[in-house]
Amino acid sequence: MNRENAYKLLSSIGQEHVLRYFDELSEDQQKILLSQIEETDFSVLSRLSETQTDLKGTFSPLEAMQYTEIEKRKEEFYDVGIKTLKEGKVAALLLAGGMGTRLGADGPKGVYDIGITKPLYIFECLINNLMKVVKETGRWIHLFVMTSEKNHDATVQFFKEKDYFGYNEEMVTFFKQDMAPACDFNGKLYMEEKYRISTSPNGNAGWYSSMLRAGLGKKLIEEGIEWINIFAVDNVLQRMCDPYFIGATVLSDVAVGSKVVRKASPDEKVGVMCLEDGKPSIVEYYELSEEMMNAKDSNGDPAYNYGVILNYLFRVSDLESVADNKMPMHIVKKKIPYIDENGDQVSPEEPNGYKFEQLVLDMIKQLSSCLPYEVIRDKEFAPIKNLTGVDSVDTARILLQKNGIEI
Ligand code: UTP
């Protein structure tokens, strides 16, 4: 793209200020800016007007497969799960493109050391858990790691430095998720440098389209991968590629399996699995009406009782039906550092604009069927969102110790 084309494109969307400093940039910087303009999807800006029209459908309960049933059928599930894994039909996909702002650490969240008596990195905990399955099946599982432009190099470098924590390097594929531009409250793009538009990762639903754009669709076909288990970076008790979960999902013949935990209280702040207009969905805690909170199932248990923990097993053949442009855009007010008209760096104290994100929970809504699969909270859910307090390094350490993991 040359300057003239860039100007045409930007002026057609009222963003020509992006070229304000163009003449004072070095040749290299000009190239960086022009290629960023070419690669950026500016169409997200037009979704600013959609916020008020994000209508919800009619919610109804979706029964989860409860732990008692799982226990009864565990051999059957295990056999199918192990077979599917041994056939190489399952890949793991680590969502590590987030910014981890709440934790407040520099660099990727996974490089955070949560050890007490020895170093124990978040990435290391996850690899250790995946390694258990590899040992059980005697076969390496392809691990995809989604990073973002902001943390890609640091993530790859860290894995190399740590020798992949013993994982088979050839079975790890990193790819970058797409970025979305950030703007002020009037929809004007911010610049983070004179030669760079402010951007942030486009949300964790970006994994599938970003994977395809990175050319990995071919790999899935070549390797015969039929299921992808995506999981969040911050749950250090995360059990991915769990044979029981895989077996239950395969046997249930659903488009996606979702690990869920029983809610700690009816008003707990977690997204809950349900149906929305008859399709699988997740109702956010703030959307849960009093009536829904008190509703009971046929056993007299709360009908909306199972919270999601960001561990989903997607059937690859169903993913084609998921379209980016049909998913709601979450437009989030954030503090966005920027360059002002004088070219000075500004780090705002308060939110000063919008970031655009699509969330994986909205992918579920586009699929025809889902199995909520209950896991025991204390054994599989230790998220690290904050340094201290709820869902923090402190709470995760306690849970790791409770599960006999040396920290
Ligand atoms: P969170 O919603 O906790 O976001 O991500 P975050 O960016 O890690 O943390 P905060 O909100 O800034 O403190 C849940 C999971 O989704 C991934 C994260 O890396 C984490 O595994 N994620 C999130 C992405 O991969 N890309 C994104 O754009 C956003």
Short mmCIF file of N, CA and C in Angstrom, two decimals, residues 91-98 123 142-157 159 164 169 171-179 201-217 219-220 225 228-231 319 360 363:
data_model
loop_
_atom_site.label_atom_id
_atom_site.label_comp_id
_atom_site.label_asym_id
_atom_site.label_seq_id
_atom_site.Cartn_x
_atom_site.Cartn_y
_atom_site.Cartn_z
N ALA A 91 -6.30 -32.01 19.35
CA ALA A 91 -5.21 -31.05 19.57
C ALA A 91 -5.58 -30.17 20.76
N ALA A 92 -4.55 -29.62 21.40
CA ALA A 92 -4.78 -28.68 22.49
C ALA A 92 -4.47 -27.28 21.99
N LEU A 93 -5.22 -26.32 22.44
CA LEU A 93 -4.94 -24.94 22.00
C LEU A 93 -4.99 -23.99 23.20
N LEU A 94 -3.82 -23.46 23.48
CA LEU A 94 -3.68 -22.57 24.63
C LEU A 94 -3.97 -21.12 24.21
N LEU A 95 -4.94 -20.53 24.86
CA LEU A 95 -5.28 -19.13 24.57
C LEU A 95 -4.36 -18.25 25.41
N ALA A 96 -3.35 -17.70 24.79
CA ALA A 96 -2.39 -16.90 25.55
C ALA A 96 -2.17 -15.54 24.89
N GLY A 97 -3.24 -15.03 24.27
CA GLY A 97 -3.11 -13.76 23.58
C GLY A 97 -3.56 -12.58 24.43
N GLY A 98 -4.08 -12.87 25.62
CA GLY A 98 -4.62 -11.79 26.47
C GLY A 98 -3.52 -10.90 27.02
N PHE A 123 3.00 -21.28 32.64
CA PHE A 123 3.13 -22.15 31.45
C PHE A 123 3.59 -23.56 31.86
N HIS A 142 -0.63 -32.46 19.66
CA HIS A 142 -0.24 -31.19 19.05
C HIS A 142 -0.76 -30.03 19.92
N LEU A 143 0.17 -29.19 20.33
CA LEU A 143 -0.22 -28.04 21.15
C LEU A 143 -0.07 -26.76 20.33
N PHE A 144 -1.20 -26.08 20.11
CA PHE A 144 -1.16 -24.78 19.44
C PHE A 144 -1.17 -23.72 20.54
N VAL A 145 -0.36 -22.69 20.34
CA VAL A 145 -0.33 -21.62 21.34
C VAL A 145 -0.66 -20.31 20.64
N MET A 146 -1.78 -19.73 21.03
CA MET A 146 -2.15 -18.45 20.42
C MET A 146 -1.58 -17.31 21.25
N THR A 147 -0.77 -16.50 20.59
CA THR A 147 -0.18 -15.33 21.24
C THR A 147 -0.78 -14.09 20.57
N SER A 148 -0.26 -12.94 20.93
CA SER A 148 -0.66 -11.75 20.17
C SER A 148 0.61 -11.02 19.77
N GLU A 149 0.44 -10.04 18.90
CA GLU A 149 1.59 -9.23 18.47
C GLU A 149 2.35 -8.68 19.68
N LYS A 150 1.59 -8.40 20.76
CA LYS A 150 2.20 -7.77 21.93
C LYS A 150 3.07 -8.74 22.74
N ASN A 151 2.75 -10.04 22.69
CA ASN A 151 3.52 -10.94 23.58
C ASN A 151 4.14 -12.14 22.84
N HIS A 152 4.03 -12.15 21.52
CA HIS A 152 4.48 -13.33 20.77
C HIS A 152 5.97 -13.65 21.00
N ASP A 153 6.83 -12.67 20.75
CA ASP A 153 8.27 -12.95 20.82
C ASP A 153 8.67 -13.39 22.23
N ALA A 154 8.11 -12.70 23.22
CA ALA A 154 8.47 -13.04 24.61
C ALA A 154 7.99 -14.45 24.95
N THR A 155 6.83 -14.86 24.41
CA THR A 155 6.31 -16.19 24.71
C THR A 155 7.18 -17.27 24.08
N VAL A 156 7.48 -17.08 22.80
CA VAL A 156 8.27 -18.08 22.08
C VAL A 156 9.66 -18.20 22.72
N GLN A 157 10.24 -17.05 23.02
CA GLN A 157 11.56 -17.01 23.63
C GLN A 157 11.57 -17.76 24.96
N PHE A 159 9.52 -20.19 26.04
CA PHE A 159 9.41 -21.64 25.83
C PHE A 159 10.77 -22.22 25.42
N TYR A 164 10.93 -25.92 26.50
CA TYR A 164 9.53 -26.35 26.38
C TYR A 164 9.06 -27.16 27.58
N GLU A 169 9.18 -30.10 21.19
CA GLU A 169 9.17 -28.81 20.49
C GLU A 169 8.46 -28.89 19.13
N MET A 171 6.00 -30.50 18.36
CA MET A 171 4.55 -30.62 18.48
C MET A 171 3.93 -29.35 19.05
N VAL A 172 4.70 -28.27 19.03
CA VAL A 172 4.18 -26.98 19.51
C VAL A 172 4.18 -25.99 18.36
N THR A 173 3.03 -25.40 18.08
CA THR A 173 2.94 -24.41 17.00
C THR A 173 2.38 -23.11 17.57
N PHE A 174 3.15 -22.05 17.45
CA PHE A 174 2.69 -20.74 17.91
C PHE A 174 2.03 -20.00 16.75
N PHE A 175 1.00 -19.27 17.02
CA PHE A 175 0.47 -18.36 16.00
C PHE A 175 -0.09 -17.12 16.69
N LYS A 176 -0.08 -16.02 15.92
CA LYS A 176 -0.53 -14.75 16.51
C LYS A 176 -2.00 -14.52 16.23
N GLN A 177 -2.70 -14.03 17.21
CA GLN A 177 -4.10 -13.69 16.95
C GLN A 177 -4.16 -12.31 16.31
N ASP A 178 -5.28 -12.05 15.66
CA ASP A 178 -5.43 -10.76 15.00
C ASP A 178 -5.62 -9.65 16.03
N MET A 179 -5.29 -8.46 15.60
CA MET A 179 -5.43 -7.31 16.50
C MET A 179 -6.59 -6.44 16.03
N PRO A 201 -5.36 -7.16 21.26
CA PRO A 201 -5.84 -8.46 20.76
C PRO A 201 -7.37 -8.45 20.61
N ASN A 202 -7.86 -9.11 19.57
CA ASN A 202 -9.29 -8.96 19.24
C ASN A 202 -10.24 -9.89 20.01
N GLY A 203 -9.78 -10.34 21.18
CA GLY A 203 -10.64 -11.17 22.04
C GLY A 203 -10.40 -12.64 21.80
N ASN A 204 -10.76 -13.48 22.80
CA ASN A 204 -10.38 -14.89 22.68
C ASN A 204 -11.17 -15.69 21.66
N ALA A 205 -12.24 -15.09 21.09
CA ALA A 205 -12.94 -15.80 20.01
C ALA A 205 -12.15 -15.72 18.71
N GLY A 206 -11.11 -14.87 18.73
CA GLY A 206 -10.30 -14.72 17.53
C GLY A 206 -9.51 -15.98 17.20
N TRP A 207 -9.54 -16.98 18.07
CA TRP A 207 -8.61 -18.11 17.89
C TRP A 207 -8.82 -18.87 16.58
N TYR A 208 -10.08 -19.11 16.22
CA TYR A 208 -10.29 -19.96 15.04
C TYR A 208 -9.95 -19.22 13.75
N SER A 209 -10.46 -18.00 13.62
CA SER A 209 -10.17 -17.27 12.38
C SER A 209 -8.68 -16.93 12.29
N SER A 210 -8.06 -16.62 13.44
CA SER A 210 -6.63 -16.30 13.42
C SER A 210 -5.82 -17.54 13.05
N MET A 211 -6.29 -18.69 13.51
CA MET A 211 -5.61 -19.94 13.20
C MET A 211 -5.66 -20.21 11.69
N LEU A 212 -6.82 -19.97 11.12
CA LEU A 212 -6.97 -20.19 9.68
C LEU A 212 -6.12 -19.20 8.90
N ARG A 213 -6.14 -17.95 9.35
CA ARG A 213 -5.35 -16.93 8.65
C ARG A 213 -3.86 -17.23 8.73
N ALA A 214 -3.47 -17.92 9.81
CA ALA A 214 -2.04 -18.29 9.94
C ALA A 214 -1.71 -19.53 9.10
N GLY A 215 -2.69 -20.00 8.34
CA GLY A 215 -2.44 -21.13 7.44
C GLY A 215 -2.49 -22.48 8.13
N LEU A 216 -3.05 -22.53 9.33
CA LEU A 216 -3.01 -23.79 10.09
C LEU A 216 -4.17 -24.73 9.79
N GLY A 217 -5.13 -24.25 9.00
CA GLY A 217 -6.24 -25.11 8.61
C GLY A 217 -5.72 -26.36 7.92
N LYS A 219 -2.85 -27.80 8.34
CA LYS A 219 -2.23 -28.70 9.33
C LYS A 219 -3.29 -29.58 10.00
N LEU A 220 -4.43 -28.97 10.30
CA LEU A 220 -5.50 -29.73 10.95
C LEU A 220 -5.93 -30.89 10.06
N ILE A 225 -6.81 -33.89 12.60
CA ILE A 225 -7.31 -33.39 13.89
C ILE A 225 -8.81 -33.11 13.79
N ILE A 228 -10.59 -29.87 18.86
CA ILE A 228 -9.61 -28.93 19.43
C ILE A 228 -10.06 -28.54 20.83
N ASN A 229 -9.18 -28.79 21.79
CA ASN A 229 -9.50 -28.45 23.18
C ASN A 229 -8.86 -27.10 23.50
N ILE A 230 -9.66 -26.07 23.54
CA ILE A 230 -9.08 -24.75 23.85
C ILE A 230 -9.17 -24.51 25.35
N PHE A 231 -8.17 -23.82 25.87
CA PHE A 231 -8.17 -23.57 27.32
C PHE A 231 -7.43 -22.27 27.64
N LEU A 319 -16.89 -26.10 13.15
CA LEU A 319 -16.39 -24.73 13.32
C LEU A 319 -16.61 -23.87 12.09
N VAL A 360 -15.16 -16.01 23.19
CA VAL A 360 -15.37 -17.40 22.80
C VAL A 360 -16.76 -17.89 23.21
N MET A 363 -19.13 -17.90 20.50
CA MET A 363 -18.98 -18.95 19.46
C MET A 363 -19.96 -20.08 19.76
#
